[in-house]
C-alpha atoms as one frame of an Amber mdcrd trajectory, in Angstrom:
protein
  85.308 136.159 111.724  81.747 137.027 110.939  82.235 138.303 107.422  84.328
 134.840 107.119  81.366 132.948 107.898  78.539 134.759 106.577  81.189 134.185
 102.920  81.235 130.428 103.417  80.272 128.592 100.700  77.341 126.444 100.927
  77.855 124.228  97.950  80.561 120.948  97.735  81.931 121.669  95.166  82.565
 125.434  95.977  84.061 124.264  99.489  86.474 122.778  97.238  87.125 125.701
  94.905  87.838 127.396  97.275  90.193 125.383  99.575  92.161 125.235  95.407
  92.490 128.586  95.604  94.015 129.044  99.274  96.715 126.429  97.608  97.240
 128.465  95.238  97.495 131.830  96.424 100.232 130.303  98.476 104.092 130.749
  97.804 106.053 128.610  94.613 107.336 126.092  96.946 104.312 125.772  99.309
 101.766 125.290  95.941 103.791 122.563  94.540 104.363 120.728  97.869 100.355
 121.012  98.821  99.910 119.635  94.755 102.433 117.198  95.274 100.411 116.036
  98.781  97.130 115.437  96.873  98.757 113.617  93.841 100.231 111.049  96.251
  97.154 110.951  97.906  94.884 110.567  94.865  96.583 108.486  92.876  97.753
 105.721  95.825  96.911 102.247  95.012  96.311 102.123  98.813  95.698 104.192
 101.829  98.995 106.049 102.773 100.025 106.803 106.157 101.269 110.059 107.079
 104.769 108.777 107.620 104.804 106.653 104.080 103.844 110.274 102.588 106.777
 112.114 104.416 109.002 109.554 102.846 107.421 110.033  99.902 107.900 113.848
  99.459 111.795 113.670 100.792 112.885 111.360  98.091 114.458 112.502  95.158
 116.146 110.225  92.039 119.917 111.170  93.116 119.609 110.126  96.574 121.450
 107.080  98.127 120.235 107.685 101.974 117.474 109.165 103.164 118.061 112.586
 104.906 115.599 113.012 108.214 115.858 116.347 107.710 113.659 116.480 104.448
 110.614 114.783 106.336 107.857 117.320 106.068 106.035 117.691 109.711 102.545
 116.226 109.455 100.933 119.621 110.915 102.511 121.572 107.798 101.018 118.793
 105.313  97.496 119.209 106.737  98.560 123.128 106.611  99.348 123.514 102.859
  96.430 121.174 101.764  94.115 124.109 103.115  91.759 122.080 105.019  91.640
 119.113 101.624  93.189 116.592 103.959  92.908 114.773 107.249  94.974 112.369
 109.230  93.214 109.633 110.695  94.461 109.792 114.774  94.661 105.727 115.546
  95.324 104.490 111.792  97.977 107.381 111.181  96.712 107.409 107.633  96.479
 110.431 105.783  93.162 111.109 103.201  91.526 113.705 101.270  88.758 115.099
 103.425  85.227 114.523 103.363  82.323 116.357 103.973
């Protein structure tokens, strides 16, 4: 743990870099899950909450009814996104973190 934070980057945009490249040392399905997070979150004409974004991510262009089982859990969202997003506890919305 020592090593880990003595290696801690101390500029913005290298926090960042690094968070990229926990995403994408991750597996296929995990890496295009965590990118597909961050593009809903990004390029949202408005604030998202966490449940909107589960709904989100489970739809696909064949489907009729939505299958529960699809929903992504919020914890594994925040997971994935290695440390790039938050969810807000009273609003329930979910944004790209800030430093």
């Amino acid at each position: 743990m020592r090593n880990a934070l003595k290696n801690l980057p101390t500029e913005v945009n290298a926090t960042y870099d690094e968070a990229m490249k926990r995403i994408q040392r991750q597996s296929a399905v995990d890496r295009k899950l965590a990118e597909r997070v961050l593009s809903w979150i990004t390029y949202s004409r408005r604030p998202l909450s966490y449940q909107e974004l589960q709904h989100a991510l489970a739809v696909t262009p064949q489907m009729t009814d939505m299958v529960t089982e699809a929903l992504v859990d919020k914890c594994f969202l925040i997971d994935i996104c290695a440390g790039l997003v938050v969810i807000d506890d009273q609003s329930h919305i979910i944004r790209l973190a800030r430093k």
